[in-house]
Amino acid sequence: MEAINILEERKKSIFEKGKENHELSCDKVSLAGSVSQRACVFCGSRVVLYPIADAIHLVHGPIGCAAYTWDIRGALSSGPELHRLSFSTDLSETDIIYGGEKKLEAALDELIDEYKPKAAFVYSTCIVGIIGDDVESVCKKVSQKKGIPVIPVHSEGFKGTKKDGYKAACHALFKLTDREPAQGISKCSINILGEFNIGGEAWIIKDYYKRIGVEVVSVMTGDGRVDEIGRSHGAALNVVQCSGSMTYLAKLMEEKYGIPYIRVSYFGIEDMSAALYDVAAFFKDNLKIMDKTKTLVREEINKIYPALLEMRKDLTGKKAALYVGGTFKAFSLIKALRHLGMDVVLVGTQTGSPEDYKLLKELCDEGTIILDDANPLELSKYIIEKGADLFIGGVKERPIAYKLGLGFCDHNHERKIPLAGYSGMLNFAKEVYDTVMSPVWKLTPRMEKNGR
Amino acid sequence: MKMEAIDKSKLLRHTPNEIKERSALTINPAKTCQPIGAMYAALGIRGCLPHSHGSQGCCAYHRSALTRHYKEPVMAATSSFTEGSSVFGGQANLLQAIDNIFTIYNPDLIAVHTTCLSETIGDDIPQIVNKAAAEGKIPKGKRVIHTNTPSYVGSHVTGFANMVKSMVDYFSTSTGKRKQQINIIPGWVEPSDMEEIKRLTGLMGIKSVMFPDTSKVLNGPLNGKFIMFPDGGVTVEELESTGDSIGTIAMGLWASEAAAKALDTKCKVPYAILDLPIGLKATDRFIDAMRIMTGVSVPEAIEIERGQMLDIITDMHQYFYNKRVGLVGDPDQLIALSEFLVSIDMWPVYVVTGTPGKAFEKRIMEITAGSPYEVKVKAAGDMFLFHQWIKEEPVDLLIGNTYLKYISRDEDIPLIRHGFPILDRVGHSYFPTVGYKGGIRLLEKILTAILDREDRDSEITNFELVM
Ligand code: SF4
Ligand code: SF4
């Protein structure tokens, strides 16, 4: 590997624990000219809202934005599959000149007449922000005409980062709350926020909560339904996963409905258990819940522990590099990998905040590299330097890992198997084990060189 | 939700049988946007870093889509527009980007393409690039080229064609001395196809410059390294020399005509526009065009390949009889495929491209003129409509990109993956479909699809060992 140039400005975004002591620079848009792995506002909104399966998701813009987001993520639905279709206004040159409002209205009319959905989301892409369509008023008009909520999502790509897209999605979701009567909801009830039912994960988590005696009013947005979200203001607690995407909605709901929230992760044994115990502790008046939680945690851990220990034998001392969307996910992954006996040698994230990075620095071992918004050269440089055996990342990182000759595990929205919960931890361990221990790496130059 | 219409075993359960005129809505597109085509083309120049002048989302999507299709790292940079750039224009971003790219990644050249955003704002790329040069941001010997790719016009194919034309605009020069070489503009085909075209010209003993050339860039080997600029692609010197070639063979009207015309206008290099060399007849025309342009004779090796392809066709022709085929894809590919299918007695009955252009519809109708079936063809169409046609009357075989797998599953029709994108199978990077060899592979795929189906569906009593 030849030496690579790290730009002065980028140096502030790279940190090696034990060696340097500067604040990690983050929370900015990528440097112009970088081969960034980052996506846009629209992407953030689309990821969050897309699993709502009985709503129409109309992308208002030229075809590309819609085409690239057509069913590329594995959010499952137990009923309608409307979210898996790609609807676009496919703006053309004349629309750009004369405005796309008429087309938007006509498209909404056609869609709503055909599908009678419970709601419609209209995503504004970059160009809509420039040509100045009044999406808001078109939505209002159609909403009145058709009698369903038609919600504009202000997701113009240039107006920030993916995080801002999450926020726009939270605003959209918030508009759907308090639309249905909240009667008949148990005192011990929660909303699950920030869980998208990738590979059926929301079903696993819902089942756990049900088993400890807690009612789940709505999941936002995995296998989501508009009417459930409409009752969500009746829940006693919001349980928020993944700090990045939905804390904002939890705050809005706390302000308006007085619903407190806790932050959890369902990934890895400790975090999953904490997610259950924290909820049980919240409903402390109901002692049965805590008892049931203890039983559940014990049972579930017993189910997977022997298999985990077995895999740990071989994985101990292997090295992992992470490049994930949010720092919260990184925390969980680091803990889970440690469970498997692995060392984390590199952590990169796309959207960390300064506080996140402070926590991350504390959690990491000496010598771990921490990167904000890394480019492929930086990633490959440190992977080789640190001798990683496993890379955990998303679609654009996968072929880089393979070219270098190391194992890969997708921990992004594109994965197909559930990694949440106890059974998910076992799936994750198996994935890691299978890729790290695969004999194919012995065929590659990296391993030949290392004589393994 | 119209509950009565929902069949839970169907993935596309929300596609109604009844076809309604849609005025404003595209559902399940059969195209995508211009920049990705420009990006793909630019990757076919050696040492080139494509650059997306717009916000970072577009670039991330384009790279992801190409990565999924090729299972290779795909490198491209972005101007990372912010709110400020949308108000004041993207000049500052592009200047900074050019500076950063040469400092960090050090490519030989940068190929800038625009996005909807920068097009609508109206950034003048050549002016910005000149400014960058004046400010010393472009190191000596390095180049920055550009093309305009407004996505609200045309499709990904248009963007590809635009970038290929820009290669001519920026590089082709005529020194006044003809070179004994021809230019080949392969159109939007796979790296494997480009390799095969080069092999054929090699067999003919012809020196050629092919642009773009993504072979070895997007089907590179694993060598334990991450290489940002693989040793593949047409070089800048080769591109410059295209102005001295004796002629240009441009494959595919949609993807290659613009560049061929520009080269003729700029350097007086005559051109022939051919269909993509998919199938026997189109490959014949390609070989013949090379022969006429250069005066060489066709070597026996090529005659043998041709004969082998023909041999398979006749050996197995009984399985082709009157099969109904539905195709979705890009115009150049669909035209060549349709002609091929008709020549072996299989009939394209539904043909859809997302790319606009009435000429496409006309051409397909000409090719399928003798069809025993009613033929439906649509430019600027989508897969939703295509599916509805199939629901009206089914087909025996589907040919198109991975997105057809939903229809394939729901309607239980075998699918041959062809075109862009292929997200769920490998092979397209390594095995061509152009030329006689490519024809043999296509035939194998078609026959396997048809015969597997026969095996699966035949009664025990009729289950055949020898087919
Ligand atoms: S905005 Fe970007 S992704 Fe969307 S159509 Fe335009 S160029 Fe393509
Ligand atoms: S146009 Fe804007 S919204 Fe669409 S992909 Fe590009 S950055 Fe995102």
Tab-separated table of C-alpha atoms and ligand atoms in Angstrom, chain A residues 42 59 61-68 125-127, chain B residues 32-36 52 55 57-59 61-62 113-117 149-152, ligand 1:
chain	number	residue	atom	x	y	z
A	42	PHE	CA	-33.708	12.396	1.585
A	59	VAL	CA	-40.932	10.758	-4.292
A	61	GLY	CA	-38.450	14.826	-8.097
A	62	PRO	CA	-36.657	13.435	-11.118
A	63	ILE	CA	-36.575	9.665	-11.435
A	64	GLY	CA	-33.164	8.907	-9.926
A	65	CYS	CA	-33.919	9.597	-6.298
A	66	ALA	CA	-36.876	7.206	-6.474
A	67	ALA	CA	-35.136	4.564	-8.560
A	68	TYR	CA	-32.202	4.196	-6.185
A	125	THR	CA	-35.911	16.064	-3.325
A	126	CYS	CA	-33.242	18.662	-4.007
A	127	ILE	CA	-34.735	20.066	-7.123
B	32	THR	CA	-32.721	5.801	-13.739
B	33	CYS	CA	-31.024	9.169	-13.906
B	34	GLN	CA	-28.312	10.595	-16.146
B	35	PRO	CA	-25.381	11.011	-13.742
B	36	ILE	CA	-24.970	7.302	-13.105
B	52	SER	CA	-20.616	14.465	-9.083
B	55	SER	CA	-25.211	17.244	-3.107
B	57	GLY	CA	-26.753	12.011	-1.727
B	58	CYS	CA	-26.805	11.555	-5.496
B	59	CYS	CA	-23.193	10.474	-5.551
B	61	TYR	CA	-26.692	6.484	-4.561
B	62	HIS	CA	-24.882	6.195	-7.848
B	113	HIS	CA	-20.893	15.563	-14.298
B	114	THR	CA	-23.734	17.706	-13.071
B	115	THR	CA	-26.866	16.691	-11.184
B	116	CYS	CA	-30.399	18.002	-11.241
B	117	LEU	CA	-29.450	20.457	-8.575
B	149	THR	CA	-26.341	15.464	-17.098
B	150	PRO	CA	-29.696	16.951	-16.152
B	151	SER	CA	-31.696	13.971	-14.949
B	152	TYR	CA	-35.033	15.439	-15.869
C	1	SF4	S1	-31.386	14.501	-7.895
C	1	SF4	FE1	-29.603	13.223	-8.038
C	1	SF4	S2	-30.296	11.118	-7.772
C	1	SF4	FE2	-32.071	12.415	-8.068
C	1	SF4	S3	-32.477	12.259	-10.235
C	1	SF4	FE3	-31.203	14.055	-9.983
C	1	SF4	S4	-29.114	13.419	-10.182
C	1	SF4	FE4	-30.380	11.608	-9.931
